[in-house]
Coordinates of C-alpha atoms in Angstrom, one line a residue:
M27 CA 106.9 26.5 14.4
L28 CA 109.9 27.7 12.5
G29 CA 112.1 24.9 13.8
A30 CA 109.6 22.2 12.8
G31 CA 108.9 23.9 9.5
M32 CA 112.5 24.1 8.4
G33 CA 113.6 20.6 9.5
P34 CA 114.2 17.6 7.2
G35 CA 110.5 16.9 7.2
L36 CA 110.2 19.7 4.7
Y37 CA 112.3 17.8 2.2
Q38 CA 110.3 14.7 2.9
N39 CA 107.1 16.5 2.1
L40 CA 108.6 18.1 -1.1
S41 CA 110.8 15.2 -2.2
S42 CA 108.5 14.3 -5.1
L43 CA 109.4 17.7 -6.7
F44 CA 112.9 16.4 -7.1
T45 CA 111.9 12.9 -8.4
P46 CA 111.5 13.9 -12.1
G47 CA 114.9 15.7 -12.2
L48 CA 116.7 12.8 -10.5
E49 CA 115.1 10.4 -13.0
R50 CA 116.2 12.4 -16.0
S51 CA 119.7 13.2 -14.7
F52 CA 120.7 9.7 -13.6
G53 CA 118.1 7.3 -15.0
W54 CA 117.0 6.1 -11.6
S55 CA 113.5 4.6 -11.3
R56 CA 111.0 5.8 -8.8
G57 CA 111.5 2.5 -6.9
E58 CA 115.3 3.0 -6.8
I59 CA 114.9 6.5 -5.5
A60 CA 112.4 5.5 -2.9
T61 CA 114.5 2.5 -1.8
A62 CA 117.6 4.7 -1.3
A63 CA 115.6 7.2 0.7
G64 CA 114.0 4.6 2.8
L65 CA 117.2 2.8 3.6
G66 CA 118.7 6.1 4.6
L67 CA 116.3 6.3 7.5
L68 CA 118.5 3.7 9.3
G69 CA 120.3 6.8 10.5
A70 CA 117.4 7.2 13.0
I71 CA 119.0 4.6 15.2
A72 CA 121.0 7.5 16.7
A73 CA 117.8 9.2 18.0
P74 CA 117.8 7.6 21.5
V75 CA 121.4 8.7 22.1
I76 CA 120.6 12.3 20.9
G77 CA 117.5 12.2 23.1
R78 CA 119.6 11.3 26.2
V79 CA 122.0 14.2 25.3
A80 CA 119.0 16.6 25.1
D81 CA 117.8 15.4 28.6
R82 CA 121.2 15.9 30.2
V83 CA 122.8 18.8 28.3
G84 CA 119.8 20.7 27.1
V85 CA 117.9 21.1 23.8
R86 CA 119.7 24.2 22.6
P87 CA 123.1 22.5 21.6
V88 CA 121.1 19.7 20.0
I89 CA 119.1 22.1 17.9
V90 CA 122.1 24.1 16.8
A91 CA 124.1 21.1 15.8
S92 CA 121.1 19.6 13.9
M93 CA 120.4 22.7 11.9
L94 CA 124.0 23.1 10.8
L95 CA 124.2 19.5 9.8
L96 CA 121.0 19.9 7.9
G97 CA 122.6 22.6 5.8
V98 CA 125.6 20.4 5.1
A99 CA 123.2 17.5 4.1
Y100 CA 121.4 19.7 1.5
L101 CA 124.7 20.9 0.0
W102 CA 125.9 17.3 -0.3
L103 CA 122.7 16.4 -2.1
A104 CA 123.1 19.3 -4.4
S105 CA 126.6 18.0 -5.5
I106 CA 125.8 14.2 -5.9
G107 CA 126.8 12.3 -9.1
G108 CA 125.2 9.3 -10.7
A109 CA 126.0 6.7 -8.0
I110 CA 122.8 6.3 -6.0
W111 CA 124.7 5.5 -2.8
R112 CA 125.7 9.2 -2.8
Y113 CA 122.0 10.1 -2.6
Q114 CA 121.6 7.6 0.2
I115 CA 124.4 9.2 2.2
G116 CA 122.6 12.5 1.9
V117 CA 119.4 11.0 3.2
V118 CA 121.3 9.5 6.2
L119 CA 122.7 13.0 7.0
L120 CA 119.2 14.4 6.8
V121 CA 117.9 11.7 9.1
L122 CA 120.5 12.4 11.7
T123 CA 119.1 15.9 12.0
I124 CA 115.5 14.7 12.7
P125 CA 115.8 14.5 16.5
G126 CA 117.0 18.0 16.9
T127 CA 114.5 19.5 14.5
S128 CA 111.4 17.6 15.7
S129 CA 109.2 17.1 18.7
L130 CA 112.0 15.4 20.5
A131 CA 113.5 18.9 21.1
Y132 CA 110.7 21.3 20.5
G133 CA 108.0 19.0 22.0
K134 CA 109.9 19.0 25.3
L135 CA 110.1 22.8 25.3
I136 CA 106.4 23.2 24.6
A137 CA 105.2 20.4 27.0
A138 CA 107.3 22.0 29.8
A139 CA 105.7 25.4 29.2
F140 CA 102.0 24.3 28.7
E141 CA 99.9 21.8 30.6
R142 CA 96.1 22.7 30.6
R143 CA 96.2 23.4 26.8
R144 CA 99.2 21.2 26.0
G145 CA 97.4 19.6 23.0
L146 CA 96.7 22.9 21.3
A147 CA 100.2 24.2 22.1
L148 CA 101.8 21.2 20.5
A149 CA 99.5 21.4 17.5
L150 CA 100.4 25.1 16.9
G151 CA 104.1 24.4 17.3
T152 CA 104.3 21.3 15.1
S153 CA 102.1 23.0 12.4
G154 CA 105.1 24.8 11.2
L155 CA 106.0 22.0 8.9
A156 CA 102.7 22.0 7.2
L157 CA 102.7 25.8 6.9
M158 CA 106.2 25.8 5.4
T159 CA 105.2 23.1 3.0
I160 CA 102.3 25.3 1.7
V161 CA 104.7 28.2 1.2
A162 CA 107.7 26.3 0.0
A163 CA 106.0 24.0 -2.5
P164 CA 105.3 26.6 -5.2
A165 CA 108.5 28.5 -4.5
L166 CA 110.7 25.5 -4.6
G167 CA 108.9 24.2 -7.6
W168 CA 109.7 27.5 -9.4
V169 CA 113.4 27.3 -8.4
I170 CA 113.7 23.7 -9.6
G171 CA 111.8 24.5 -12.8
R172 CA 114.0 27.5 -13.6
Y173 CA 117.4 26.6 -12.3
G174 CA 117.3 22.8 -11.8
W175 CA 117.0 20.4 -8.9
R176 CA 120.5 21.1 -7.6
S177 CA 119.6 24.7 -7.0
G178 CA 116.5 23.5 -5.1
F179 CA 118.8 21.7 -2.6
V180 CA 121.0 24.9 -2.3
A181 CA 117.9 27.0 -1.6
L182 CA 116.9 24.6 1.2
A183 CA 120.5 24.7 2.7
A184 CA 120.5 28.5 2.8
A185 CA 117.0 28.7 4.2
S186 CA 117.7 26.3 7.1
A187 CA 121.2 27.2 8.2
M188 CA 121.4 30.9 7.4
V189 CA 117.9 32.1 7.9
A190 CA 116.0 29.8 10.2
L191 CA 118.7 28.9 12.8
P192 CA 119.4 32.5 14.0
L193 CA 115.7 33.2 14.3
I194 CA 115.2 29.9 16.2
L195 CA 117.9 30.8 18.7
L196 CA 116.3 34.2 19.3
A197 CA 112.9 32.5 19.9
I198 CA 114.0 29.9 22.5
R199 CA 116.3 32.1 24.6
R200 CA 113.5 32.4 27.2
A201 CA 112.8 28.6 27.3
P202 CA 112.3 27.0 30.7
R203 CA 115.7 26.5 32.5
A204 CA 114.9 23.0 33.6
I205 CA 114.7 22.0 29.9
V206 CA 117.5 24.2 28.4
A207 CA 120.0 23.6 31.3
P208 CA 118.9 20.4 33.0
R209 CA 122.0 20.1 35.1
S210 CA 120.8 22.9 37.4
P211 CA 117.0 23.0 37.3
A212 CA 115.0 24.7 39.9
V213 CA 112.5 21.8 39.9
E214 CA 113.3 18.4 38.3
P215 CA 110.6 17.5 35.7
S216 CA 108.3 14.7 36.8
G217 CA 107.9 11.4 35.0
V218 CA 109.3 7.9 34.5
S219 CA 112.7 6.8 33.2
A220 CA 113.2 5.7 29.6
R221 CA 113.8 2.1 30.9
D222 CA 110.4 2.1 32.7
A223 CA 108.7 3.5 29.7
R224 CA 110.1 0.7 27.4
R225 CA 108.7 -1.8 29.9
D226 CA 105.2 -0.3 29.6
R227 CA 102.9 -1.8 26.9
R228 CA 101.4 1.6 26.3
F229 CA 104.8 2.6 24.8
W230 CA 104.7 -0.2 22.3
I231 CA 101.1 0.4 21.4
L232 CA 101.8 4.1 20.8
V233 CA 104.9 3.3 18.7
T234 CA 103.0 0.7 16.6
S235 CA 100.4 3.3 15.8
A236 CA 103.0 5.8 14.7
L237 CA 104.7 3.1 12.5
L238 CA 101.5 2.3 10.8
I239 CA 100.5 6.0 10.2
N240 CA 103.9 6.9 8.9
G241 CA 104.0 4.0 6.5
A242 CA 100.7 5.1 4.9
T243 CA 100.9 8.9 5.0
T244 CA 104.6 9.3 4.2
G245 CA 104.4 6.8 1.4
L246 CA 101.6 8.9 -0.1
V247 CA 103.2 12.3 0.2
T248 CA 106.6 11.2 -1.2
Q249 CA 104.8 9.9 -4.4
L250 CA 102.0 12.5 -4.5
V251 CA 103.1 14.3 -7.6
P252 CA 103.6 11.1 -9.7
I253 CA 100.3 9.8 -8.3
G254 CA 98.5 12.9 -9.5
M255 CA 100.1 12.7 -12.9
E256 CA 99.1 9.0 -13.2
F257 CA 95.5 10.0 -12.3
G258 CA 95.5 12.4 -15.3
Q259 CA 96.7 15.6 -13.8
S260 CA 99.4 17.9 -15.3
A261 CA 102.6 18.4 -13.4
A262 CA 101.4 21.8 -12.2
Q263 CA 98.0 20.4 -11.1
A264 CA 99.7 17.5 -9.4
A265 CA 101.9 19.9 -7.4
L266 CA 98.8 21.4 -6.0
L267 CA 98.1 18.1 -4.3
L268 CA 101.1 18.9 -2.0
T269 CA 99.4 22.1 -1.0
S270 CA 96.2 20.1 -0.2
F271 CA 98.2 17.6 1.9
A272 CA 99.9 20.3 3.8
A273 CA 96.7 22.1 4.5
S274 CA 95.2 18.9 5.8
A275 CA 98.2 18.4 8.1
I276 CA 97.6 21.9 9.6
A277 CA 93.9 21.1 10.0
G278 CA 94.6 17.7 11.5
R279 CA 97.1 19.1 14.0
L280 CA 94.8 22.0 15.2
L281 CA 91.6 19.9 15.3
V282 CA 93.2 17.1 17.2
G283 CA 95.0 19.5 19.5
L284 CA 91.7 21.3 20.4
L285 CA 89.8 18.0 20.8
V286 CA 92.3 16.1 23.0
D287 CA 92.3 19.0 25.5
R288 CA 88.6 18.6 25.9
L289 CA 87.7 14.9 25.2
N290 CA 89.2 11.5 25.8
P291 CA 92.2 11.5 23.4
Q292 CA 92.1 7.8 22.4
P293 CA 88.7 7.9 20.6
V294 CA 89.6 11.2 19.0
A295 CA 92.8 9.7 17.5
A296 CA 91.0 6.6 16.4
G297 CA 88.4 8.8 14.6
F298 CA 91.0 10.7 12.6
A299 CA 92.7 7.4 11.6
L300 CA 89.4 6.1 10.3
V301 CA 88.6 9.1 8.2
S302 CA 92.1 9.0 6.6
A303 CA 91.7 5.2 6.0
L304 CA 88.5 5.8 4.0
A305 CA 90.2 8.5 1.9
F306 CA 93.1 6.1 1.1
A307 CA 90.6 3.4 0.0
L308 CA 88.8 5.9 -2.3
L309 CA 92.1 7.0 -3.8
A310 CA 93.0 3.4 -4.5
M311 CA 90.0 3.4 -6.9
A312 CA 91.9 5.9 -9.1
P313 CA 89.4 8.8 -9.1
Q314 CA 89.5 11.4 -11.8
G315 CA 89.1 15.2 -11.5
Q316 CA 91.2 17.7 -9.7
A317 CA 88.6 18.7 -7.1
T318 CA 88.0 15.1 -6.1
L319 CA 91.7 14.4 -5.8
L320 CA 92.3 17.6 -3.7
L321 CA 89.5 16.6 -1.3
L322 CA 90.6 13.0 -0.9
V323 CA 94.3 14.0 -0.5
F324 CA 93.1 16.5 2.2
L325 CA 91.2 13.8 4.1
A326 CA 94.0 11.3 3.7
G327 CA 96.5 13.7 5.1
L328 CA 94.5 14.5 8.3
M329 CA 96.1 11.6 10.2
N330 CA 99.6 12.7 9.1
G331 CA 99.0 16.1 10.8
A332 CA 97.3 14.5 13.8
E333 CA 100.0 12.0 14.4
N334 CA 102.7 14.7 14.7
D335 CA 100.7 16.2 17.6
L336 CA 99.5 12.9 19.1
L337 CA 102.9 11.2 19.6
P338 CA 104.5 14.0 21.6
Y339 CA 101.2 14.6 23.4
F340 CA 100.8 11.0 24.6
A341 CA 104.5 10.7 25.4
A342 CA 104.3 13.6 27.8
R343 CA 100.9 12.6 29.1
L344 CA 101.7 9.0 29.8
F345 CA 105.4 9.2 30.8
G346 CA 106.1 12.7 31.9
L347 CA 109.1 15.0 31.1
R348 CA 111.8 13.5 33.2
A349 CA 113.2 11.5 30.3
Y350 CA 110.9 12.8 27.6
A351 CA 113.6 13.3 24.9
E352 CA 115.1 9.8 25.5
I353 CA 111.7 8.2 25.4
Y354 CA 110.8 10.1 22.3
G355 CA 114.2 9.3 20.8
T356 CA 113.6 5.6 21.5
A357 CA 110.3 5.7 19.7
M358 CA 111.6 7.6 16.8
P359 CA 113.6 5.0 14.9
L360 CA 110.8 2.5 15.4
A361 CA 108.3 4.9 14.1
L362 CA 110.5 5.9 11.2
S363 CA 110.8 2.3 10.2
G364 CA 107.2 2.7 9.1
T365 CA 108.3 5.8 7.1
A366 CA 111.0 3.7 5.4
I367 CA 108.4 0.9 4.7
G368 CA 106.0 3.5 3.2
I369 CA 108.6 5.2 1.1
I370 CA 110.1 2.0 -0.3
G371 CA 106.7 0.2 -0.5
F372 CA 104.9 2.9 -2.6
G373 CA 107.8 3.1 -5.0
R374 CA 108.5 -0.6 -5.4
L375 CA 104.8 -1.6 -5.6
H376 CA 104.4 0.9 -8.4
D377 CA 107.4 -0.6 -10.2
V378 CA 106.1 -4.1 -9.9
S379 CA 102.4 -3.5 -10.6
G380 CA 102.6 -0.4 -12.8
S381 CA 99.9 1.2 -10.6
Y382 CA 99.6 2.9 -7.2
T383 CA 96.4 1.0 -6.3
P384 CA 98.1 -1.8 -4.2
A385 CA 100.1 0.8 -2.2
L386 CA 97.1 3.0 -1.5
A387 CA 95.0 0.0 -0.5
G388 CA 97.8 -1.1 1.8
G389 CA 97.9 2.4 3.3
A390 CA 94.1 2.2 4.0
G391 CA 94.7 -1.1 5.9
A392 CA 97.6 0.3 7.9
L393 CA 95.4 3.2 9.1
L394 CA 92.6 0.9 10.1
L395 CA 95.1 -1.0 12.3
A396 CA 96.3 2.3 13.7
C397 CA 92.7 3.1 14.6
G398 CA 92.6 -0.2 16.6
C399 CA 95.8 0.7 18.4
F400 CA 94.4 4.0 19.7
L401 CA 91.2 2.2 20.9
L402 CA 93.4 -0.3 22.8
L403 CA 95.7 2.3 24.4
P404 CA 95.2 2.5 28.2
D405 CA 95.1 6.0 29.6
R406 CA 96.9 6.2 33.0
A407 CA 98.1 9.7 32.9
L408 CA 100.7 10.9 35.5
P409 CA 99.1 13.0 38.2
T410 CA 100.1 16.7 38.0
G411 CA 103.4 17.3 39.9
S412 CA 104.1 13.6 40.5
R413 CA 107.4 11.9 40.0
A414 CA 107.2 8.2 39.1
G415 CA 110.0 5.8 38.5

């Protein structure tokens, strides 16, 4: 939970807190900031290589290197000048840390330790990001309001590299040896190779669903404060929408984790996507009133939380743990291309139309397509203890 909570996803969720300051300091438009952030996600192409390293060397070195690089990335962003390419380099550095601070590393640890209640275990582990967003949103907003956006980045650097990393290392010291030191496991994990997974249409259906969900929900959260202000909320009221989104992410993770352990996971995933799609459609109608906005943002964010549990859950269920990190790493840049599309699309569509309505309507359509992907996803889970491929 701590590792997921202090990764670069925290900045992604809170990035709209930095947008007004970057606009004032450098004169960048929201579309320019969003485009720079989206293009920086090209750094995710390194994820398959990092995943292969985690499968062969172990997850602990990957986690340590990623958390240290994360601190460097935040300090770089705190020192940037007016050239927007400097901001983009900072985003690339952040993206390079995603594999070692996400379900690529932590999902493999959890999936190896839990089987019968794997869905709930993954949900609890990945809920750290949403919990940290709830705690950090008001705290970071206060730091930025009092000391400026540069101090906000410094605070994130200190929290990730100096506070979180030592605690993470203490927490994983009893992790399964077959995952931490795969060169000498007692029992080799079962599953298929990454090559076999890439040849399986289930892999591509799963990746497509993640791409669509990321495009909609990440585009929303990275523009959430400006969206709230455009809908008549004050800056402080709009910041509360981040808390609602984070709360929904926790609820989505826990609910989907409980349900997939007991029910057929595909219809469960499709149902969550449908609820979020309807919330996006209602947001596109520019509703007024804080209570209404908080509710709709909560419902819209449910699929964001559920997806962060579903992708590692299905990856382990359908393809096993033998090459889990490399398979997840292969999926990551493809899924994050949806994140880039969402970040850039929401910002640019606002610049072009002067409204968030087109972007929110597009997000509703993307989530409906994701619903269809889950309903089409075959479920041929690996038998317990088998080793395929």
